[in-house]
PDB file of C-alpha atoms in Angstrom:
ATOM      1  CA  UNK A 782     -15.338   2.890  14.095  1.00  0.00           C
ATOM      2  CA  UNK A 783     -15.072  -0.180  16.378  1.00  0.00           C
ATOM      3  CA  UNK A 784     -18.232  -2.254  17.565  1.00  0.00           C
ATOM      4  CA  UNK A 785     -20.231  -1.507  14.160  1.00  0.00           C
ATOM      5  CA  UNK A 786     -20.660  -4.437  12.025  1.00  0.00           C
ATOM      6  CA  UNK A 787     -19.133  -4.165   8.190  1.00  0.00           C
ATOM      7  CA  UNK A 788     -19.654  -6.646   4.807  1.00  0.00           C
ATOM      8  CA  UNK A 789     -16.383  -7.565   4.107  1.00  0.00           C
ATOM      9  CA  UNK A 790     -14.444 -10.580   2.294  1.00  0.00           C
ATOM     10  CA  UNK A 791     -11.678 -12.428   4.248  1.00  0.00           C
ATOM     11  CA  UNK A 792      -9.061 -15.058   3.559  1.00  0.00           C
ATOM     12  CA  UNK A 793      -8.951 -17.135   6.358  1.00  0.00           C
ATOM     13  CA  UNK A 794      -5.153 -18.854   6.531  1.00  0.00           C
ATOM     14  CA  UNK A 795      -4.177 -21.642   8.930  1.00  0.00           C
ATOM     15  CA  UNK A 796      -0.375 -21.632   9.876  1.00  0.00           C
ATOM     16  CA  UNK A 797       1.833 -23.885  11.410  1.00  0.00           C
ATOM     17  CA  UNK A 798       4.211 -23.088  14.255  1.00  0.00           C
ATOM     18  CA  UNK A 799       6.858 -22.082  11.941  1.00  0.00           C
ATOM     19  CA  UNK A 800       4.181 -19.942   9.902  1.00  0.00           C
ATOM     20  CA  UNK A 801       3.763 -21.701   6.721  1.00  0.00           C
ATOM     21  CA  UNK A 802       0.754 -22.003   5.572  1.00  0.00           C
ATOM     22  CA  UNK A 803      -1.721 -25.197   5.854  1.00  0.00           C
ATOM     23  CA  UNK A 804      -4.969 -23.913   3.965  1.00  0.00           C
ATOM     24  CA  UNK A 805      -6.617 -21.449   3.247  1.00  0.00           C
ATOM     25  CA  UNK A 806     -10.262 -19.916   2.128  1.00  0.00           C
ATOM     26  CA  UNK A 807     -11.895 -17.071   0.856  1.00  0.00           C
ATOM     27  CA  UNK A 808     -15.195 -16.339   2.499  1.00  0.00           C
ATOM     28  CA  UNK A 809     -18.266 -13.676   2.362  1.00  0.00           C
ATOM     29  CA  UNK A 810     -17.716 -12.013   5.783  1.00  0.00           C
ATOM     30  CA  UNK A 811     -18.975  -9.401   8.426  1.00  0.00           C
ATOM     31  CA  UNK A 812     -15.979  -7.726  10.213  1.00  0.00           C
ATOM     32  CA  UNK A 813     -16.616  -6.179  13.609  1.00  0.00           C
ATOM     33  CA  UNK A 814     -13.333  -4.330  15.213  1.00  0.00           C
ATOM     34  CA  UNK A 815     -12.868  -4.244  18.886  1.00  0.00           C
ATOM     35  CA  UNK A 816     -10.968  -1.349  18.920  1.00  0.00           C
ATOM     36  CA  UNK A 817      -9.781   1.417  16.846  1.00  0.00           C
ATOM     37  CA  UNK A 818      -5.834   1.761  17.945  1.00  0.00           C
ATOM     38  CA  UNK A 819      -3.159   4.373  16.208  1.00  0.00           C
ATOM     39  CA  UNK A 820       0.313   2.720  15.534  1.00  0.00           C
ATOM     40  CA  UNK A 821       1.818   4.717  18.294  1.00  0.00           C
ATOM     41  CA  UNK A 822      -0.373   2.747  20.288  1.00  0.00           C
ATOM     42  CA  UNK A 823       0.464  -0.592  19.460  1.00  0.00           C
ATOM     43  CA  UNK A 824       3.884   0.044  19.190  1.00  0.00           C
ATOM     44  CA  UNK A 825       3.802   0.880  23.009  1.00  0.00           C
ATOM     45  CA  UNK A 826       2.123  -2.332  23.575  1.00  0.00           C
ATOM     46  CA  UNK A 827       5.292  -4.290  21.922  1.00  0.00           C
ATOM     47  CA  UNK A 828       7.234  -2.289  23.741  1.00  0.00           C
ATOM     48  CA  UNK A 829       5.882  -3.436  27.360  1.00  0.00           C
ATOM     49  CA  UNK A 830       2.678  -1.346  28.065  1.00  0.00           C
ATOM     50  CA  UNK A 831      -0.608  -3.125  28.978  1.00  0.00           C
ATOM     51  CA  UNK A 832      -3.571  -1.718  27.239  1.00  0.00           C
ATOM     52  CA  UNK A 833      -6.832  -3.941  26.104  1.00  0.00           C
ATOM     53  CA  UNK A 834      -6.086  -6.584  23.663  1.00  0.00           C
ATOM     54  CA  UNK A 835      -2.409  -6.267  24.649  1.00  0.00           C
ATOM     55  CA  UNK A 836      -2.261 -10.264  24.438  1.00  0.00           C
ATOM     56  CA  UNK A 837      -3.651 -10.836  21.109  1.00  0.00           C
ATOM     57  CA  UNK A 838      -1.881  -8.097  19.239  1.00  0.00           C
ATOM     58  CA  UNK A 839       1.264  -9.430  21.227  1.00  0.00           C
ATOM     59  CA  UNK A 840       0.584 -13.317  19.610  1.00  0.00           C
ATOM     60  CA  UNK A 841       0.129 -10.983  16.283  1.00  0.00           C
ATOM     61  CA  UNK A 842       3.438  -9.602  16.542  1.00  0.00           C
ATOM     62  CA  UNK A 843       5.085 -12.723  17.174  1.00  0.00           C
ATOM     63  CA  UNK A 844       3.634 -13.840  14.312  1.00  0.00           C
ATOM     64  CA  UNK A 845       4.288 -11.380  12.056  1.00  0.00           C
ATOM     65  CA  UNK A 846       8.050 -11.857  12.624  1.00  0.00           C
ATOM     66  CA  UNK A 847       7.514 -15.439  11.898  1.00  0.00           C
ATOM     67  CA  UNK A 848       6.356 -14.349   8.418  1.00  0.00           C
ATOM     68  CA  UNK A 849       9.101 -12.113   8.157  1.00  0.00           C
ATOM     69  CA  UNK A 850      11.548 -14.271   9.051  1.00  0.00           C
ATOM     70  CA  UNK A 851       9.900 -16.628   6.518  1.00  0.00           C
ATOM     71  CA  UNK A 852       9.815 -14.395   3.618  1.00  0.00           C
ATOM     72  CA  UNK A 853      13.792 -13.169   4.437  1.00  0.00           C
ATOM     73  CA  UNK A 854      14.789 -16.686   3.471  1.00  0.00           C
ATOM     74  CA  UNK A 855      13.356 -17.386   0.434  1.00  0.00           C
ATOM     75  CA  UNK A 856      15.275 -13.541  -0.223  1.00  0.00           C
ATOM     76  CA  UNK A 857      12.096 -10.689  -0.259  1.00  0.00           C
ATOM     77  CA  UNK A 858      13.933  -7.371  -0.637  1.00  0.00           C
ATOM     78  CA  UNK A 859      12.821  -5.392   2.381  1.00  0.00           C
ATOM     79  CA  UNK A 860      12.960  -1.299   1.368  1.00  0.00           C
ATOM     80  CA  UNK A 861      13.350   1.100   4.179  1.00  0.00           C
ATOM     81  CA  UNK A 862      13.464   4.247   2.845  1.00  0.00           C
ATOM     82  CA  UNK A 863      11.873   6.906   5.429  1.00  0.00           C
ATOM     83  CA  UNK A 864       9.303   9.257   3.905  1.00  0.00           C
ATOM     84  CA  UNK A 865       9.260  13.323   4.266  1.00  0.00           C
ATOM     85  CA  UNK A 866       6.605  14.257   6.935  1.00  0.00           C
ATOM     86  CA  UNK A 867       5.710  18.131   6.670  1.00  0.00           C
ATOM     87  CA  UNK A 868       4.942  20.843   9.727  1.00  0.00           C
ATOM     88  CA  UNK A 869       2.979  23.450   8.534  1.00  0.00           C
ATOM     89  CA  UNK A 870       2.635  27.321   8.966  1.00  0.00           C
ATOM     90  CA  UNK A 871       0.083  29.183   7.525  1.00  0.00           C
ATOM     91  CA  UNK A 872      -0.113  29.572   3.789  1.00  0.00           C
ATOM     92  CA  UNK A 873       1.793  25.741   3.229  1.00  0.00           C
ATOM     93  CA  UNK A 874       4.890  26.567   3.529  1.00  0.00           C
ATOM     94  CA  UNK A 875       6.854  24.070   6.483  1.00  0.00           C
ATOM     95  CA  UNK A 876       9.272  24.973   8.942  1.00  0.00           C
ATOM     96  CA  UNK A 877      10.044  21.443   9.579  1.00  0.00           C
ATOM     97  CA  UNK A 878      10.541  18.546   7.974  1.00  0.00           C
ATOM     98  CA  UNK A 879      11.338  15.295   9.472  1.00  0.00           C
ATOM     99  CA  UNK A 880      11.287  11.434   8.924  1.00  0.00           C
ATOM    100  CA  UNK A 881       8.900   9.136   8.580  1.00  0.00           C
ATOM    101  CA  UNK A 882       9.494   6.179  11.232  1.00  0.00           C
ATOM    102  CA  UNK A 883       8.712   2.904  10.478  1.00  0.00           C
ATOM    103  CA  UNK A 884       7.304   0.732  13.790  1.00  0.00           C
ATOM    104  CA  UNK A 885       7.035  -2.904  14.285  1.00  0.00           C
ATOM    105  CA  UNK A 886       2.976  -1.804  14.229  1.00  0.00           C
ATOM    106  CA  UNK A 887       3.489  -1.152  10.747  1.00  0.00           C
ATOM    107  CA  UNK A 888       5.681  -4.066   9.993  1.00  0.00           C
ATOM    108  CA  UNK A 889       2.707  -6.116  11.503  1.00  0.00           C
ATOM    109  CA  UNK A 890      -0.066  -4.605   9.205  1.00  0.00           C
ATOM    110  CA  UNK A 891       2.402  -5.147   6.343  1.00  0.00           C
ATOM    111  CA  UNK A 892       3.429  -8.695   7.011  1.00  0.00           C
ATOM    112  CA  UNK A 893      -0.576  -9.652   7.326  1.00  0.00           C
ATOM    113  CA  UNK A 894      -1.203  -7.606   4.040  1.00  0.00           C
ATOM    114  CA  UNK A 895       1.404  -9.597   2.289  1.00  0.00           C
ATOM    115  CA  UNK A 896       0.410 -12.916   3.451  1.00  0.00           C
ATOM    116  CA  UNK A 897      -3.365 -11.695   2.411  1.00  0.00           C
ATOM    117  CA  UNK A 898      -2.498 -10.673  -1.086  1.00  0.00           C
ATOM    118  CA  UNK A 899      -0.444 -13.809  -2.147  1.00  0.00           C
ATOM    119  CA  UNK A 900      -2.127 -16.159  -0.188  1.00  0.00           C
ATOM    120  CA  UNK A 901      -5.411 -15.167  -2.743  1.00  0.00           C
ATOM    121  CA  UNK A 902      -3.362 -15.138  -5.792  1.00  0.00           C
ATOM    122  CA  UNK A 903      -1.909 -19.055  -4.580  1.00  0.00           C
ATOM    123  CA  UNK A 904      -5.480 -20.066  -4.531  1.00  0.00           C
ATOM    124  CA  UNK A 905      -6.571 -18.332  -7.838  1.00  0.00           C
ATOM    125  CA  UNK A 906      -4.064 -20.253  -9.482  1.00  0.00           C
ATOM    126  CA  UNK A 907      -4.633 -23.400  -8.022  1.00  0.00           C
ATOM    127  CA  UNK A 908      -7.964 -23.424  -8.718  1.00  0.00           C
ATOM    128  CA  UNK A 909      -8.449 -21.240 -12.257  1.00  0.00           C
ATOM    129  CA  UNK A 910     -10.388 -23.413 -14.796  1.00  0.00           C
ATOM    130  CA  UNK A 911      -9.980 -20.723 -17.508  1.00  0.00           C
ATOM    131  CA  UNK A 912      -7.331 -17.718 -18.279  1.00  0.00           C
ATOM    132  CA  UNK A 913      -9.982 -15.035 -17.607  1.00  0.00           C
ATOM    133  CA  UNK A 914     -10.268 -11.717 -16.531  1.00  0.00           C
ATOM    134  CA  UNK A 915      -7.947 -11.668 -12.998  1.00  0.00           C
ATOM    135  CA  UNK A 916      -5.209  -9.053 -12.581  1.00  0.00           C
ATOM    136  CA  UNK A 917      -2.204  -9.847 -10.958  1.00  0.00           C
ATOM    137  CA  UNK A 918       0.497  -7.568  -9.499  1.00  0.00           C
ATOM    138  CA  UNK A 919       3.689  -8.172 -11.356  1.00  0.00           C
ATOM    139  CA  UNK A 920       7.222  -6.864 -10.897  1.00  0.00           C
ATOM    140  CA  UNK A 921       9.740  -8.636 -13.242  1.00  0.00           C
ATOM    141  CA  UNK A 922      13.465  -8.475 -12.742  1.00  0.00           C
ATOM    142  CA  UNK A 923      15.759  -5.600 -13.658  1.00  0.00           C
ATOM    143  CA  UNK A 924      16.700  -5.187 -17.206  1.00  0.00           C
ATOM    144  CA  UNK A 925      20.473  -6.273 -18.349  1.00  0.00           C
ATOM    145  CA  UNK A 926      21.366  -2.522 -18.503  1.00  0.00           C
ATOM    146  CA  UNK A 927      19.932  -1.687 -14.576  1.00  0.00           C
ATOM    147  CA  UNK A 928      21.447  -4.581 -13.237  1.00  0.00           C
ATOM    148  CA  UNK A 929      25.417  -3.938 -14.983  1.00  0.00           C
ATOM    149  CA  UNK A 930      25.019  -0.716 -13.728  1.00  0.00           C
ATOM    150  CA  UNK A 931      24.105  -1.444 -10.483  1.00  0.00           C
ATOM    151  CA  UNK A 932      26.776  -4.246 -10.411  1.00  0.00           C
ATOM    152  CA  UNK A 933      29.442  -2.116 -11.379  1.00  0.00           C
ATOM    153  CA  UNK A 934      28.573   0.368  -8.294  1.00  0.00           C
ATOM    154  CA  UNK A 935      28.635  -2.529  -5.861  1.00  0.00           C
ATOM    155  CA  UNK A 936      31.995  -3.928  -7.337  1.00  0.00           C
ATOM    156  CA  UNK A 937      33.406  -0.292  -6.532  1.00  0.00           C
ATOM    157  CA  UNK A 938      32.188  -0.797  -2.691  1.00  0.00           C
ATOM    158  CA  UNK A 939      33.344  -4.216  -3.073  1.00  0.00           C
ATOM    159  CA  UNK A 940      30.311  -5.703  -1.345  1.00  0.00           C
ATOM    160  CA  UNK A 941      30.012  -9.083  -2.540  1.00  0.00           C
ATOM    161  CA  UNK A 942      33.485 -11.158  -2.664  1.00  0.00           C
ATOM    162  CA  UNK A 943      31.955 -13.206  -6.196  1.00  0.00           C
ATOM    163  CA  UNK A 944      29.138 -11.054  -7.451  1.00  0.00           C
ATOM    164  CA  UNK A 945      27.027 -13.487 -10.472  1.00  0.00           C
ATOM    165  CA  UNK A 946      26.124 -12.119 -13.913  1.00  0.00           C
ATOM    166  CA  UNK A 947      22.668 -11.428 -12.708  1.00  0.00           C
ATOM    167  CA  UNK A 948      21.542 -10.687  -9.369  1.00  0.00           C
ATOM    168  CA  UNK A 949      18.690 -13.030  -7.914  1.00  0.00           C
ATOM    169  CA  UNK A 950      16.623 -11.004  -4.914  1.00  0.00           C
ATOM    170  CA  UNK A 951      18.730 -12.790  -2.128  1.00  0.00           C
ATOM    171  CA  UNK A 952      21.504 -10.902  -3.524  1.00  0.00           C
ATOM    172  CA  UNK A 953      20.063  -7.719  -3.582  1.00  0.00           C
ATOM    173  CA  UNK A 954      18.866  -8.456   0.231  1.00  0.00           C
ATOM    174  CA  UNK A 955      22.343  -9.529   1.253  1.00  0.00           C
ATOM    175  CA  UNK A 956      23.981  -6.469   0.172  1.00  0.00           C
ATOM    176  CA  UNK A 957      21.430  -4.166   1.738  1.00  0.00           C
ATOM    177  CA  UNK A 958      22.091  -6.389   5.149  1.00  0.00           C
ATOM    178  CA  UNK A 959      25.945  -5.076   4.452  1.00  0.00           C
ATOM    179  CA  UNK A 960      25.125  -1.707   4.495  1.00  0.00           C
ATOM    180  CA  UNK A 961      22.965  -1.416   6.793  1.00  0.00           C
ATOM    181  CA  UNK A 962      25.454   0.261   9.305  1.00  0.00           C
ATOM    182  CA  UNK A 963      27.857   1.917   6.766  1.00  0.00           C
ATOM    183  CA  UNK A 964      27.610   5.537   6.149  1.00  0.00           C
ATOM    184  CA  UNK A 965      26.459   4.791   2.371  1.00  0.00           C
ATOM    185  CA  UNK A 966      23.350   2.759   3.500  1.00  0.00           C
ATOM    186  CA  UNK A 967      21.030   5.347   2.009  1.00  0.00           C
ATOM    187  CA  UNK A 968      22.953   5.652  -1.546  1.00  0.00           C
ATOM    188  CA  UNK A 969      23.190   1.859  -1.802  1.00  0.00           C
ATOM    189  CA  UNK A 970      19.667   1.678  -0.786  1.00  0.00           C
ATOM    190  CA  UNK A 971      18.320   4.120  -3.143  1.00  0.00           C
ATOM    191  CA  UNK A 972      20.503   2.531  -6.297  1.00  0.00           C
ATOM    192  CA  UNK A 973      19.075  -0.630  -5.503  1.00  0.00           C
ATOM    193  CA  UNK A 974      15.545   0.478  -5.503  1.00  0.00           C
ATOM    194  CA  UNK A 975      16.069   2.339  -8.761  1.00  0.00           C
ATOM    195  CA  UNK A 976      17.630  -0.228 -10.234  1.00  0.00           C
ATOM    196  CA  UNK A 977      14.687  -2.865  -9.443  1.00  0.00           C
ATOM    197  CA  UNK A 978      11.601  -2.348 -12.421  1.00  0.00           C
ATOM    198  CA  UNK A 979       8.239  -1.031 -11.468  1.00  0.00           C
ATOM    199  CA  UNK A 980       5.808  -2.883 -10.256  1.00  0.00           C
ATOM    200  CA  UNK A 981       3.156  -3.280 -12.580  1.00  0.00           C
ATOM    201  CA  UNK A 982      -0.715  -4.799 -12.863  1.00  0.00           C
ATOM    202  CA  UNK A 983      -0.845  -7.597 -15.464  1.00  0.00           C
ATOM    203  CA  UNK A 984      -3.327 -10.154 -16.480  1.00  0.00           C
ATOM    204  CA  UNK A 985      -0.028 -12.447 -17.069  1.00  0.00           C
ATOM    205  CA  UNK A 986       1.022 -14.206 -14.111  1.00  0.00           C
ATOM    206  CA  UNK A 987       4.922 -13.452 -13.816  1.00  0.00           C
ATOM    207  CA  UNK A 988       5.597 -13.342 -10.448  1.00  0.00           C
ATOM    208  CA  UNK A 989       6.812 -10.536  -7.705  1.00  0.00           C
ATOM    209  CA  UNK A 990      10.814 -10.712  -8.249  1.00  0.00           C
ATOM    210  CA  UNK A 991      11.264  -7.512  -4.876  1.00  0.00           C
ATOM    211  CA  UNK A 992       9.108  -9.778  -2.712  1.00  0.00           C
ATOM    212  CA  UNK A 993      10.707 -13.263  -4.225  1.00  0.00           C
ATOM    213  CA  UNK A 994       6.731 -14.488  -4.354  1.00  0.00           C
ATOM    214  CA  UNK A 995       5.804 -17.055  -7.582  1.00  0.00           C
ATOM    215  CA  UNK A 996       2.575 -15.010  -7.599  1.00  0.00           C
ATOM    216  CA  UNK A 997       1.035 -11.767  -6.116  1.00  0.00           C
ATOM    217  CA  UNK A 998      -2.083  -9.597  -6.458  1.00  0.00           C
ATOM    218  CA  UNK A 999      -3.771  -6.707  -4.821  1.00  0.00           C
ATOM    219  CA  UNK A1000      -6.694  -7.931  -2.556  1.00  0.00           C
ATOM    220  CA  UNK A1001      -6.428  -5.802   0.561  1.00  0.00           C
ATOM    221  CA  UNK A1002      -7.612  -2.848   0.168  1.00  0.00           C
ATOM    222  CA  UNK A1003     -10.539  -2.785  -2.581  1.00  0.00           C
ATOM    223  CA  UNK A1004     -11.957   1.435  -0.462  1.00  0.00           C
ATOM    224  CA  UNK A1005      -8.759   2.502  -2.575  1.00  0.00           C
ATOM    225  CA  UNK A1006      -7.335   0.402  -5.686  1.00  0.00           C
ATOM    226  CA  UNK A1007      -9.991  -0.107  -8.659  1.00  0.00           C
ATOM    227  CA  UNK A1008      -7.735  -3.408  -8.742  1.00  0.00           C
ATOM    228  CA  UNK A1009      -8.659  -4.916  -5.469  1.00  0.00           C
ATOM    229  CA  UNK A1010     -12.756  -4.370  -6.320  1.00  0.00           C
ATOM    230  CA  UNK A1011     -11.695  -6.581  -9.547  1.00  0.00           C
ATOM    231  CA  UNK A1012     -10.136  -9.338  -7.452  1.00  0.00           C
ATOM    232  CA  UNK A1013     -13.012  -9.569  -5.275  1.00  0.00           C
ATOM    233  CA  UNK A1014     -15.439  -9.522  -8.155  1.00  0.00           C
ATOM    234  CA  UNK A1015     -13.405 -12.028 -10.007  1.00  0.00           C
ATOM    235  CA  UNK A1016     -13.289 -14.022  -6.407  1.00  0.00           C
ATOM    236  CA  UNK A1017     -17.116 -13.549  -5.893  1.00  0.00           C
ATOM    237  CA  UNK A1018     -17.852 -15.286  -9.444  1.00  0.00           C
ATOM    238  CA  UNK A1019     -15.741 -17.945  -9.411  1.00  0.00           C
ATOM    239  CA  UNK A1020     -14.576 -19.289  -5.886  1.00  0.00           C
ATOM    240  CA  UNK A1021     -17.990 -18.108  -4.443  1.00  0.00           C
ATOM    241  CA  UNK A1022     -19.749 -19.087  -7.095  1.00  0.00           C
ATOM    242  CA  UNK A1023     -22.447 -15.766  -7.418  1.00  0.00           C
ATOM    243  CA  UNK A1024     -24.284 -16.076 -10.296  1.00  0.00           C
ATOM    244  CA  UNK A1025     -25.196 -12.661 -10.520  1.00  0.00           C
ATOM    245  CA  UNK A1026     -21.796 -11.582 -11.115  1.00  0.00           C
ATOM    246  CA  UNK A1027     -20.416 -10.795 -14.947  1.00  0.00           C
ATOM    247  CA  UNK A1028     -16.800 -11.548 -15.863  1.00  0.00           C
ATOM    248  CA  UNK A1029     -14.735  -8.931 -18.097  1.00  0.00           C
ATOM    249  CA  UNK A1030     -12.578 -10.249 -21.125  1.00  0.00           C
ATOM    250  CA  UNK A1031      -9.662 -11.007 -21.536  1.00  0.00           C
ATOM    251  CA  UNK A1032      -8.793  -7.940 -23.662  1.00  0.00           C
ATOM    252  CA  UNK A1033     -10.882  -5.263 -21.151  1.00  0.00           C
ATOM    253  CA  UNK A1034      -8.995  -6.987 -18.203  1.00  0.00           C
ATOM    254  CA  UNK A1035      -5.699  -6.383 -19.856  1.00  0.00           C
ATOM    255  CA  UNK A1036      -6.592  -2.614 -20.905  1.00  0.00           C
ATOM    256  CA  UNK A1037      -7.614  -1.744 -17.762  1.00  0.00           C
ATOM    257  CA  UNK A1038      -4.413  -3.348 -16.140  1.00  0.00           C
ATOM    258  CA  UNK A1039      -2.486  -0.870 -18.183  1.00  0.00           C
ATOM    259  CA  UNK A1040      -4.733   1.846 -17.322  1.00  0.00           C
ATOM    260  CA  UNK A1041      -4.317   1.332 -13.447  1.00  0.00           C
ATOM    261  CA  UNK A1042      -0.744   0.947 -13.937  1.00  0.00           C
ATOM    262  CA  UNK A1043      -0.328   4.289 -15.626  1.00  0.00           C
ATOM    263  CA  UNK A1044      -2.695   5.977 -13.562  1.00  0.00           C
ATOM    264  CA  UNK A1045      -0.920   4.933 -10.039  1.00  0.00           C
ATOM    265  CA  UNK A1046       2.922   6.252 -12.090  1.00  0.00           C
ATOM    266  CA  UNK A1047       0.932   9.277 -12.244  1.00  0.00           C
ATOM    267  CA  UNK A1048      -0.206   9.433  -8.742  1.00  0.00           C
ATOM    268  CA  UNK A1049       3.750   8.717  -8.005  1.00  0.00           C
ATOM    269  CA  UNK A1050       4.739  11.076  -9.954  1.00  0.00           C
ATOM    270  CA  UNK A1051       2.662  13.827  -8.610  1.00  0.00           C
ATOM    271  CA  UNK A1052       3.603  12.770  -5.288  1.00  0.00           C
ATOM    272  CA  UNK A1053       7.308  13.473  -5.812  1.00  0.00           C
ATOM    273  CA  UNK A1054       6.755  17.053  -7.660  1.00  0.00           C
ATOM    274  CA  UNK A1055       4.503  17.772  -4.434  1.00  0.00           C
ATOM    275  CA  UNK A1056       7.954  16.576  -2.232  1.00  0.00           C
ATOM    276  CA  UNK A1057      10.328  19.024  -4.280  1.00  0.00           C
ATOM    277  CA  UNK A1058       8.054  21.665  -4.232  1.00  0.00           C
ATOM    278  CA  UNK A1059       7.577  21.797  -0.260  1.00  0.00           C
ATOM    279  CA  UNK A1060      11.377  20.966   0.415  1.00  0.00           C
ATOM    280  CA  UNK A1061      12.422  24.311  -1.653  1.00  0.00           C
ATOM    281  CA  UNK A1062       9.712  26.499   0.136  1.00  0.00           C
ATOM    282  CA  UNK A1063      11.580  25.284   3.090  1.00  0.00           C
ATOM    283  CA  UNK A1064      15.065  25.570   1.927  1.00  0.00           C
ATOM    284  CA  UNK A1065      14.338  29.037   0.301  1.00  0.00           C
ATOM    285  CA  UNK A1066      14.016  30.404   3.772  1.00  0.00           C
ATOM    286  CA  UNK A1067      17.677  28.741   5.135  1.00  0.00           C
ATOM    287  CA  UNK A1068      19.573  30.623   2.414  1.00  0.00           C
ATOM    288  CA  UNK A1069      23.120  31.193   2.892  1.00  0.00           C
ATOM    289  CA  UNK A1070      23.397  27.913   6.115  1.00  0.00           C
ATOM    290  CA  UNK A1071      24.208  25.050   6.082  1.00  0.00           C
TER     291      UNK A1071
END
């Protein structure tokens, strides 16, 4: 609800006029929203409508393609694959099924999300003393196999005129950039995504190969992810300095990184078998078209 005063921590990030970051600092905060807006909204606002706050979202939006445009160069792998969104008759079963559109509204919350999350993990790492309870979010490269595989496909198309033994992330955003137009967009995209690893939680700093970032973690949204209420605990006790605060081992931190891990595959996983499950209700009753 807007105009209702929250406890909340912030990272407060100073950018230059190209968007790269000048400092940064993590703060005990009280957030206050102006206005509770719907993407639809917003989007209308980028798209020429004057609402309220129409100029500061507007100097958002630039911004957010600033970071964009930042993160395309140092090669962040940018996935657009549109969800399934259901219509619903009685008893579950849809008689429609559409896509999911992506706006720039979204791209805006993303962008700031992104900046958020690594922007913490930069300052963790800057300023760790000891190798103690924090949990990153990791996603290493492809393995050997994934990668031939998906090299082999990609000679086939013949999308890259000298394709290296192992594919760095500006590779894998170059060919998408190829396809983007090409009836096999969605095949390459979808082979590419499946051939990247999963993204995992980690108390071993390895770095975020699909985003291209030296170091990531999962700060934004602690209402949701056990992980985030960890990063803010492990922020409270040791950039804020609250003395009230117990750390977790080494060991716990590292079991319940795997536990998280496997419990959001699960989550995934149920997801998808929810998917299949509502597209054959729907394609049970279109029998016999096509």
């Amino acid at each position: 609800l807007p105009n209702v005063e929250r406890l909340a921590m912030s990272i407060f990030v100073e950018l230059d006029s190209n968007c790269n970051v000048i400092s940064s600092r993590v703060e005990n905060s009280i957030i206050k929203s102006a206005k509770a807006f719907t993407y639809a909204e917003v989007q209308e606002i980028f798209d020429g409508k004057d609402r309220s706050h129409s100029k500061i979202l507007r100097k958002m939006n630039h911004i957010a393609k600033g970071l964009l445009a930042n993160r395309h160069k140092i090669g962040s792998v940018d996935f657009d694959i549109p969800e399934p969104i259901f219509k619903f008759r009685n008893g579950g079963v849809p008689y429609e099924i559409l896509s999911s559109e992506r706006l720039g509204s979204h791209r805006l919350v993303e962008e700031f999300m992104l900046l958020a999350n690594r922007e913490v993990s930069r300052k963790v790492i800057s300023e760790r003393r000891k190798k103690d309870e924090f949990i990153f979010r990791i996603h290493d490269e492809p393995s050997t196999d994934d990668m031939n595989r998906f090299i082999s496909i990609i000679r086939r198309f013949k999308l890259l005129k000298n394709i290296p033994l192992k594919l760095k992330p500006k590779d894998f955003q170059n060919i998408l950039e190829k396809v983007e137009s090409t009836p096999y967009h969605a095949l390459i995209e979808k082979l590419a995504l499946r051939t990247m690893s999963k993204a995992i939680y980690s108390i071993h700093n390895r770095g975020h190969f699909g985003l291209a970032f030296n170091t990531y973690t999962h700060f934004t949204s602690p209402i949701r992810r056990y992980s985030d209420i960890l990063v803010h605990r492990y922020l409270k006790k040791h950039l804020l300095k609250d003395k009230f605060l117990k750390g977790i081992s080494r060991g716990k931190a590292s079991s319940v990184a795997k536990y998280i891990t496997d419990s959001e595959i699960k989550s995934i996983d149920a997801e998808r078998e929810y998917i299949k499950l509502k597209q054959i209700r729907w394609l049970s009753e279109h029998i016999g078209e096509k």
